[in-house]
Coordinates of C-alpha atoms in Angstrom, one line a residue:
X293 CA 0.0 0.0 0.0
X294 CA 1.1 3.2 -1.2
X295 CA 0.0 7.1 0.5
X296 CA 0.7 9.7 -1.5
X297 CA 0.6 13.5 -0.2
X298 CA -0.8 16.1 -1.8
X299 CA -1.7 19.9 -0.3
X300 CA -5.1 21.2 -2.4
X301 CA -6.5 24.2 -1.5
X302 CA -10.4 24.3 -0.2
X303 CA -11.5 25.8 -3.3
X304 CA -10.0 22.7 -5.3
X305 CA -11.4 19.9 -3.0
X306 CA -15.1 21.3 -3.2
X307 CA -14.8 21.5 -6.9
X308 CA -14.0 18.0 -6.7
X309 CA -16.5 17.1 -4.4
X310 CA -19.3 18.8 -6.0
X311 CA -18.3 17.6 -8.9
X312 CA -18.6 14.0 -8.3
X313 CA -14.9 13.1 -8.4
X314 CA -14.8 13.0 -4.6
X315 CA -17.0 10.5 -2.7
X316 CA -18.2 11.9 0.4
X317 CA -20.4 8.3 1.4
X318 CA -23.2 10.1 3.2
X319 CA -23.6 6.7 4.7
X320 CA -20.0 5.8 4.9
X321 CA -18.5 5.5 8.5
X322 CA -20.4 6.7 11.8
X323 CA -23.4 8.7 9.4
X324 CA -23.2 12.5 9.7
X325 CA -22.9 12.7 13.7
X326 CA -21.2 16.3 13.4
X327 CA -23.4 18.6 14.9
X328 CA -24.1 22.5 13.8
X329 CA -21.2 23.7 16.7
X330 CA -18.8 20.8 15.9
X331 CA -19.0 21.9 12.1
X332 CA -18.6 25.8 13.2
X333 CA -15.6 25.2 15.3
X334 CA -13.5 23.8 12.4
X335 CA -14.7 26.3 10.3
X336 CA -13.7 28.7 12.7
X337 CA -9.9 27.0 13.0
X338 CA -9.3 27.6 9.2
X339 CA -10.7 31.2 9.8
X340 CA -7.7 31.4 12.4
X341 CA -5.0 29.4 9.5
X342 CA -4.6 26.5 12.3
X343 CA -3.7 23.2 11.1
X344 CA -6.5 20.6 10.7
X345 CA -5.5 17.0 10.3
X346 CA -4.8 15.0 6.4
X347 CA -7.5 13.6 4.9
X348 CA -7.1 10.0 3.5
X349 CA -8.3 9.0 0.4
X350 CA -8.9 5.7 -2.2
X351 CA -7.6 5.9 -4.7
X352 CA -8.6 2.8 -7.2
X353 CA -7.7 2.7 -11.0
X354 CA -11.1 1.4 -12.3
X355 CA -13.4 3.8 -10.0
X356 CA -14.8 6.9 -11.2
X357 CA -14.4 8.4 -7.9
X358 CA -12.1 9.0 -5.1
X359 CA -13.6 7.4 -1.6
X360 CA -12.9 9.5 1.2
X361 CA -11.4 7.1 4.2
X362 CA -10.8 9.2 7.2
X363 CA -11.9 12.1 7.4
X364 CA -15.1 12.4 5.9
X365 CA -16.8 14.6 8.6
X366 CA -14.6 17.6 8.0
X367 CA -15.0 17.5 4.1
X368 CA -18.5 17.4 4.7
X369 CA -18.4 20.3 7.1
X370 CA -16.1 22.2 4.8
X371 CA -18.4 21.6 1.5
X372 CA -21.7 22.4 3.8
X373 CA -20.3 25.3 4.5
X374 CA -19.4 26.9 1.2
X375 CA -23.2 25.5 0.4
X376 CA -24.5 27.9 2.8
X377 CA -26.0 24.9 5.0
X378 CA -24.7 26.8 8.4
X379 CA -23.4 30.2 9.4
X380 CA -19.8 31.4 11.4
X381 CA -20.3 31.2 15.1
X382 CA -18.1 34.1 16.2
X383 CA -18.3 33.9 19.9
X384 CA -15.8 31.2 19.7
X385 CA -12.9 31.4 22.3
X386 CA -10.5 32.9 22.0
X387 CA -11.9 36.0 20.8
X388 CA -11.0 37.9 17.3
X389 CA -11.9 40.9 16.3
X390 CA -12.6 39.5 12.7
X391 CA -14.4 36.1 13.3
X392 CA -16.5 38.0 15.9
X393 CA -17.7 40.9 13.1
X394 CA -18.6 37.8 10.7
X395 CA -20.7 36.6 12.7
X396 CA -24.3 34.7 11.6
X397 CA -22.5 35.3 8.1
X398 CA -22.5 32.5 5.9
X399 CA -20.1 31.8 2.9
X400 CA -22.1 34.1 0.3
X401 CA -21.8 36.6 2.9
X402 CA -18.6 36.7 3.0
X403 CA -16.2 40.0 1.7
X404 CA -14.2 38.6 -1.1
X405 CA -10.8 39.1 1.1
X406 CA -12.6 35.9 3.8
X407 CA -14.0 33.7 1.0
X408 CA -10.3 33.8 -0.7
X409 CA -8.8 33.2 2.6
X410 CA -11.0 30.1 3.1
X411 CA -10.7 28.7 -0.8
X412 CA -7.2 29.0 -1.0
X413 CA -6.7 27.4 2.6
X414 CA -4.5 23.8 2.1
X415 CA -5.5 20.5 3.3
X416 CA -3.3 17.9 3.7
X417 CA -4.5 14.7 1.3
X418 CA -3.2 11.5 1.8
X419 CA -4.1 9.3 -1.2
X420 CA -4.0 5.2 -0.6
X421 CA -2.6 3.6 -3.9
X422 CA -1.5 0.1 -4.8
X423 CA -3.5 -1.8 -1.7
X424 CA -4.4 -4.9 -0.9
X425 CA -8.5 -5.2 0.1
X426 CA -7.8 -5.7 4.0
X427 CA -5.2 -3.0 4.0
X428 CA -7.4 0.2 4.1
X429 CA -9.3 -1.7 6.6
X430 CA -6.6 -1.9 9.0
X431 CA -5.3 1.6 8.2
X432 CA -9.1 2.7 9.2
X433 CA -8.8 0.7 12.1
X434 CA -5.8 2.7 13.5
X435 CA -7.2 6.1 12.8
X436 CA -9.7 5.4 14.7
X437 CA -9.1 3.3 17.0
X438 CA -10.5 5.2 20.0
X439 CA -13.5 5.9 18.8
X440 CA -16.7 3.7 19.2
X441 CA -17.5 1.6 15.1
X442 CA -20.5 -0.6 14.4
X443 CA -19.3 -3.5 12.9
X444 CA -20.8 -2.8 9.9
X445 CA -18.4 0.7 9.7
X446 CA -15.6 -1.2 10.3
X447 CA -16.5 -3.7 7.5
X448 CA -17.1 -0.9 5.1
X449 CA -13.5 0.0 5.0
X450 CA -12.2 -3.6 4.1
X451 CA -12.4 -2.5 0.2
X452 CA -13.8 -5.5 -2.2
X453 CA -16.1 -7.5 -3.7
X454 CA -18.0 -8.4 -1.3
X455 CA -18.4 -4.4 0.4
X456 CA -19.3 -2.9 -3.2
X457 CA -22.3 -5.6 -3.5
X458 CA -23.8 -4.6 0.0
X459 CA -23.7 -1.7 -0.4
X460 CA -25.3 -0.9 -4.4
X461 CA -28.1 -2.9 -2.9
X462 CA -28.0 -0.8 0.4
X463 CA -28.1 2.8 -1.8
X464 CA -31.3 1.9 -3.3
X465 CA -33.3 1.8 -0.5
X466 CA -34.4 5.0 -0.7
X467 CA -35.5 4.7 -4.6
X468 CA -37.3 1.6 -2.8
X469 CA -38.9 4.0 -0.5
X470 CA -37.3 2.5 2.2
X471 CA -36.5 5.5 4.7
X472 CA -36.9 6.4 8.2
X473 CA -40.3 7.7 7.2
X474 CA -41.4 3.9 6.1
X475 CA -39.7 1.8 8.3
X476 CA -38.6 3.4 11.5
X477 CA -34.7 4.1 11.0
X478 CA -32.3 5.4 8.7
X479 CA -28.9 4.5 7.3
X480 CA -27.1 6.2 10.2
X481 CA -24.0 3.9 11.4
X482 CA -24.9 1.8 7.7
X483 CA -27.8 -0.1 9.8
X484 CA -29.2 -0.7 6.6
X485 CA -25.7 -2.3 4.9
X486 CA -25.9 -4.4 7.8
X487 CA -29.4 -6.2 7.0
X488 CA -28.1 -6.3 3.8
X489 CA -25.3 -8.0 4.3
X490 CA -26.6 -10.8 6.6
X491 CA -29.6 -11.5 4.5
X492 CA -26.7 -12.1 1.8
X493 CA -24.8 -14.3 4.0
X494 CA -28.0 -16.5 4.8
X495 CA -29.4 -17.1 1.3
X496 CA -25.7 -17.6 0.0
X497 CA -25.4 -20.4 2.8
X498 CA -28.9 -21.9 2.4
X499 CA -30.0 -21.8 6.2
X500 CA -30.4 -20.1 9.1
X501 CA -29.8 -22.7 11.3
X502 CA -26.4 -21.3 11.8
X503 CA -25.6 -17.5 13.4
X504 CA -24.4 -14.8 11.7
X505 CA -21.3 -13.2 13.4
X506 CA -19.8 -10.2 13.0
X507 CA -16.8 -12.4 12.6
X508 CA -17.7 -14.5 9.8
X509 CA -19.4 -11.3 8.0
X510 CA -15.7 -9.1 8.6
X511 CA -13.8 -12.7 7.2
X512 CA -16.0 -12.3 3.9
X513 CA -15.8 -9.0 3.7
X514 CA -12.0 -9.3 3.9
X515 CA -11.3 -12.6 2.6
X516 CA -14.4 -12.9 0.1
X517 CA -15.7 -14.8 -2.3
X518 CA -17.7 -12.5 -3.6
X519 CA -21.5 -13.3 -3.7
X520 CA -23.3 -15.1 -6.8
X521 CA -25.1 -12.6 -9.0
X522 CA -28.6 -14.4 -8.3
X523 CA -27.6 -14.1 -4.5
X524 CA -27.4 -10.0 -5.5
X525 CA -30.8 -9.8 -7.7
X526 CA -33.0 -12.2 -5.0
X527 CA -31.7 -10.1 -2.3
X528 CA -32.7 -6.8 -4.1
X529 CA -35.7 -8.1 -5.5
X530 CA -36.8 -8.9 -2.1
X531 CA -35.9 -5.2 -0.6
X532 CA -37.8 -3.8 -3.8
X533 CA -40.9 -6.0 -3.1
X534 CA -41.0 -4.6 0.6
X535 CA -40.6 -1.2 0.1
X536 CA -43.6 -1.5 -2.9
X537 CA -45.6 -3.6 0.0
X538 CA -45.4 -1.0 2.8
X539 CA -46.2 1.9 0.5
X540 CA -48.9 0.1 -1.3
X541 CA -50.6 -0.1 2.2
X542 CA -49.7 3.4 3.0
X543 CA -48.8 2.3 6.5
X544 CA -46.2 3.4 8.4
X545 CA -44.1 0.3 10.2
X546 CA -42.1 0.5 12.7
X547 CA -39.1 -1.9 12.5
X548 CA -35.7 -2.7 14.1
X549 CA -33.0 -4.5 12.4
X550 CA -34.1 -8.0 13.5
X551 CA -37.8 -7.4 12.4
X552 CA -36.8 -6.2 8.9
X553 CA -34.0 -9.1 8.5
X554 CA -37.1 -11.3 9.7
X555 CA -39.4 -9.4 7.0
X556 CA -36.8 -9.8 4.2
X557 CA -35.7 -12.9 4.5
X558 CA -39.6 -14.0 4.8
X559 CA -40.4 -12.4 1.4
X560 CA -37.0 -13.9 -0.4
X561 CA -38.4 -17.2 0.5
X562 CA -41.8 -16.4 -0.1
X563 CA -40.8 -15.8 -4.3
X564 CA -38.2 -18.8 -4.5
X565 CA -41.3 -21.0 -3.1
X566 CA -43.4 -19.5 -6.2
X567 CA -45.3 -16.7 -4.2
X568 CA -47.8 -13.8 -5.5
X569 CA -45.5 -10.9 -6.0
X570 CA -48.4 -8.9 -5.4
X571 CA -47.2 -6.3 -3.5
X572 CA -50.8 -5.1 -1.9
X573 CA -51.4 -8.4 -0.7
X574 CA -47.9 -8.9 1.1
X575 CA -48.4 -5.0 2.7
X576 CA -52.0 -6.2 3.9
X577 CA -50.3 -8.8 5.4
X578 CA -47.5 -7.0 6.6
X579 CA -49.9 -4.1 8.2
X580 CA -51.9 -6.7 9.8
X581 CA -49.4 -8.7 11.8
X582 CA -47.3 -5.5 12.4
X583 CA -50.4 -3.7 14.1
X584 CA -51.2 -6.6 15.9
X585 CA -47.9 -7.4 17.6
X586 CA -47.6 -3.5 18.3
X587 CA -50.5 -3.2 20.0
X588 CA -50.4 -6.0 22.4
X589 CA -51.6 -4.0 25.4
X590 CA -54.7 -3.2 23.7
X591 CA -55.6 -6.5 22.2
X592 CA -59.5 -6.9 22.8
X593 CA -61.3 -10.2 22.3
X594 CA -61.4 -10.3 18.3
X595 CA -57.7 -11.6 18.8
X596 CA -57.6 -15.3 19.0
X597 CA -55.4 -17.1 21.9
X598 CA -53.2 -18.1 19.4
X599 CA -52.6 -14.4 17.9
X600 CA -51.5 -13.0 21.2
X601 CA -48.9 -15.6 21.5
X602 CA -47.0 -15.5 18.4
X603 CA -47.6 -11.9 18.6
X604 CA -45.8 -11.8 22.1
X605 CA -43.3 -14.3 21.2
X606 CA -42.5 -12.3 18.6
X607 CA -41.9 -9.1 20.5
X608 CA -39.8 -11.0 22.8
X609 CA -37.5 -12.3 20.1
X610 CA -37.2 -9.3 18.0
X611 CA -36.0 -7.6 21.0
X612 CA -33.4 -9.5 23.1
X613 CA -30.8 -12.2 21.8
X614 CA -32.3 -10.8 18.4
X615 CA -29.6 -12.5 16.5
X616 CA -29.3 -15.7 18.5
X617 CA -30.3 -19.0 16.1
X618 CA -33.0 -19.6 17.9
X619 CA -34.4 -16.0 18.1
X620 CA -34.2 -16.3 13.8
X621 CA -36.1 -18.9 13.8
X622 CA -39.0 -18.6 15.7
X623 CA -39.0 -15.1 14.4
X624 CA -39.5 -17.0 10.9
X625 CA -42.0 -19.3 11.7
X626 CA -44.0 -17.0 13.5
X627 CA -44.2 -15.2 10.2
X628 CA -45.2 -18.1 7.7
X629 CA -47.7 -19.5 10.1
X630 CA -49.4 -15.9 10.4
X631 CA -50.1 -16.2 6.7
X632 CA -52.9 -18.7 8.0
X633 CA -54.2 -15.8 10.5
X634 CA -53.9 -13.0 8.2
X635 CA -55.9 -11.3 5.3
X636 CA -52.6 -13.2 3.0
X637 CA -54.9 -16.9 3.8
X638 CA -56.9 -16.6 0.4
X639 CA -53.9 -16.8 -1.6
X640 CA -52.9 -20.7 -0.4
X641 CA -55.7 -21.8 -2.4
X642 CA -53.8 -21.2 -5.7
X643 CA -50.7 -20.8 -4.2
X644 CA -48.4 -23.5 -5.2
X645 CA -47.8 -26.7 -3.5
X646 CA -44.4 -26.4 -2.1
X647 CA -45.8 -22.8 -0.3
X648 CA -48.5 -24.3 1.3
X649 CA -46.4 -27.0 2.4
X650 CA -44.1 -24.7 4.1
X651 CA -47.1 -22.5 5.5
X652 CA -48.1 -25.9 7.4
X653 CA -45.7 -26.8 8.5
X654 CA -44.8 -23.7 10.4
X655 CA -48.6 -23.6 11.5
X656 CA -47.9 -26.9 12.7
X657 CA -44.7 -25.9 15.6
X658 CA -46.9 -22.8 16.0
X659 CA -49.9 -25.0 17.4
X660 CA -47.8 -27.2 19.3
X661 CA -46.4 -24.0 20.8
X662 CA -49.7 -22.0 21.8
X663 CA -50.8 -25.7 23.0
X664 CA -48.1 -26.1 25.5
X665 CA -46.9 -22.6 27.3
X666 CA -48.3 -19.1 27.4
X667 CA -44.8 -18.2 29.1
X668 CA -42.9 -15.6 27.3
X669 CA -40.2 -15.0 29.8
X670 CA -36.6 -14.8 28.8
X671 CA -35.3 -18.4 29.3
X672 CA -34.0 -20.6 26.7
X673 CA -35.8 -23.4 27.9
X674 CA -39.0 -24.8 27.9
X675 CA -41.1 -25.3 24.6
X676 CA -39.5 -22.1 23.2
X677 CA -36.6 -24.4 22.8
X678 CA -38.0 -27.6 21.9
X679 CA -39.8 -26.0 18.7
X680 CA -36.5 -24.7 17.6
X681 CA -34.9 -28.1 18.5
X682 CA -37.8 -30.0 16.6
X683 CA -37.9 -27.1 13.7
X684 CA -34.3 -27.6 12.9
X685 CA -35.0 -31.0 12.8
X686 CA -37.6 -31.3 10.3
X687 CA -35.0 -28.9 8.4
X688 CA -36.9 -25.4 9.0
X689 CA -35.0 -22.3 7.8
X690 CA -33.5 -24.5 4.5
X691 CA -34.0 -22.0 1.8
X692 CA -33.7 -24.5 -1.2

């Protein structure tokens, strides 16, 4: 691995930026967790000609774009500010007579003499050349080593295969309409690359009878091999065919990262088994089992003694030892046997066979369940357990 310096001026790297030759990754990294102050105070250090620290870059020969590494918070502060997204803050300490008359100004404001101060201020840029994938990783890794990274932000610097197919299906979601807005929480520290990559992982192993670590995802990321194309296009046919269910229901879910895993991996299966892809019966279904597990405290007697315990199991398992084996799976059941329960019923009578089949057989543990314990504590014993231990038997959770 190769770092090469360079010294461009601020002018330069916003002309790069805005156009397109420098990657900023909204999404890349910890999100944008500079606040308005953070962004004013290094806005106010160039003001004073202090020394801000490099900038690393990726450089890659067959990429139309340079990806920003380290540092991507001040770049974004920097660019913001010559977008007139925030104003000068000039009651910073120590006090100057000049940064204290500019301010509220933002950069339009600015007297020709301070805007050429600012453009033609240098940053050091450290450009990474000649790498190996892991190497940018590790480099990453050492920048920031004392500051708090999702797993998923540290797997996003190991530069591959694997990291560019998670994350071209990750940047559609919002084409999908797959925002905060629609599913209860955003891309902020890449929670959405992370989804994506486990439901990879899963459908490129065939199970989920085994858990998904962030070891084994960093080792692929790393190591690779890449995924299979038809592992890509299921997985983003699937994302696509939630995001048209929730908005073709106009109804607003509320999800965490083990419920939409849950939800995805359920409609990936659902299409390889030969499922509608109608996506206004899947968001009837969707609305109806979302509203009922959400509103367990006001369940009335419409709600069969059935409904209120996969609905409660649910909860439970979607919100401790969410990623636990046993938590995946009874999260997936619980979701194929609600088809029974739901609005979705009427389509198992054309559905085809090997659908049906699979709906049975999940309304079968699900009986056995409700039959034998209305105890939802947090134990891993009990029947809980034994309808894992007899779903993994009868090979639930094989996604042929």
């Amino acid at each position: 691995m190769k770092l090469v310096a360079s010294d461009p001026d601020i002018q330069t790297i916003v002309g790069r930026i805005r156009d397109g030759d420098i990657d900023l990754q909204p999404d890349f990294q910890r999100g944008s967790v500079w606040n308005t102050k953070k962004k004013q105070l290094l806005i106010d250090t160039i003001l004073r000609n202090w020394h801000i620290p490099p900038v690393h870059i990726v450089s890659q020969d067959d990429s139309l774009c340079d990806e920003v590494l380290d540092g991507q918070q001040r770049l974004a502060a920097i660019y913001d500010f010559c977008c007139n997204k925030f104003s000068i803050d000039g009651s910073v300490e120590p006090h100057d007579d000049l940064i204290r008359s500019l301010h509220g100004c933002r950069f339009s404001d600015l007297s020709p003499s301070v805007a050429k101060k600012i453009n033609k201020f240098s940053i050091r840029v450290l450009s990474v050349t000649d790498f190996n994938p892991e190497e940018p990783g590790e480099l990453f890794y050492r920048l920031n080593h004392q500051v708090t990274l999702t797993p998923a932000e540290t797997r996003n610097a190991y530069f591959g295969e694997v990291r560019d197919q998670v994350r071209e299906v990750a940047k559609n979601f919002e084409r999908w309409g797959l925002t905060k807005q629609t599913i209860g929480f955003s891309n902020a520290r890449m929670a959405h690359d992370d989804v994506v990559a486990r439901i990879m992982c899963v459908l490129d192993w065939g199970h989920i009878s085994e858990k998904v670590t962030a070891n084994k995802l960093a080792d692929r990321y790393r190591s690779g091999p890449a995924f299979p194309q038809h592992i890509v296009d299921i997985t983003s046919a699937a994302f696509e065919s939630l995001g048209g269910a929730i908005n073709s229901d106009n109804y607003q879910i509320r999800l965490n990262k083990a419920t939409l895993w849950s939800w995805v991996l359920f409609i990936a299966v659902f299409h390889r088994l030969g499922g509608d892809r109608d996506n206004e019966v899947l968001g009837k279904h969707m609305a109806w089992f979302e509203e009922l597990r959400l509103s367990m405290k006001g369940l009335g007697l419409e709600n069969s003694p059935e409904e209120v315990s996969v609905a409660a199991v649910f909860n439970d398992r979607a919100a401790s030892r969410v990623a636990d084996v046993s938590s995946v799976v009874i999260r997936d059941i619980i979701l194929w046997a609600s088809v029974k329960m739901s609005p979705m019923a009427s389509i198992l009578d054309s559905a085809p066979l090997k659908l049906v089949e699979h709906v049975e057989k999940a309304d079968r543990n699900v009986k056995w369940f409700s039959h034998n314990s209305f105890d939802f504590g947090l134990s891993n014993s009990g029947p809980e357990s034994e309808m894992v231990d007899v779903a993994l038997k009868e090979s639930w959770g094989e996604i042929s």
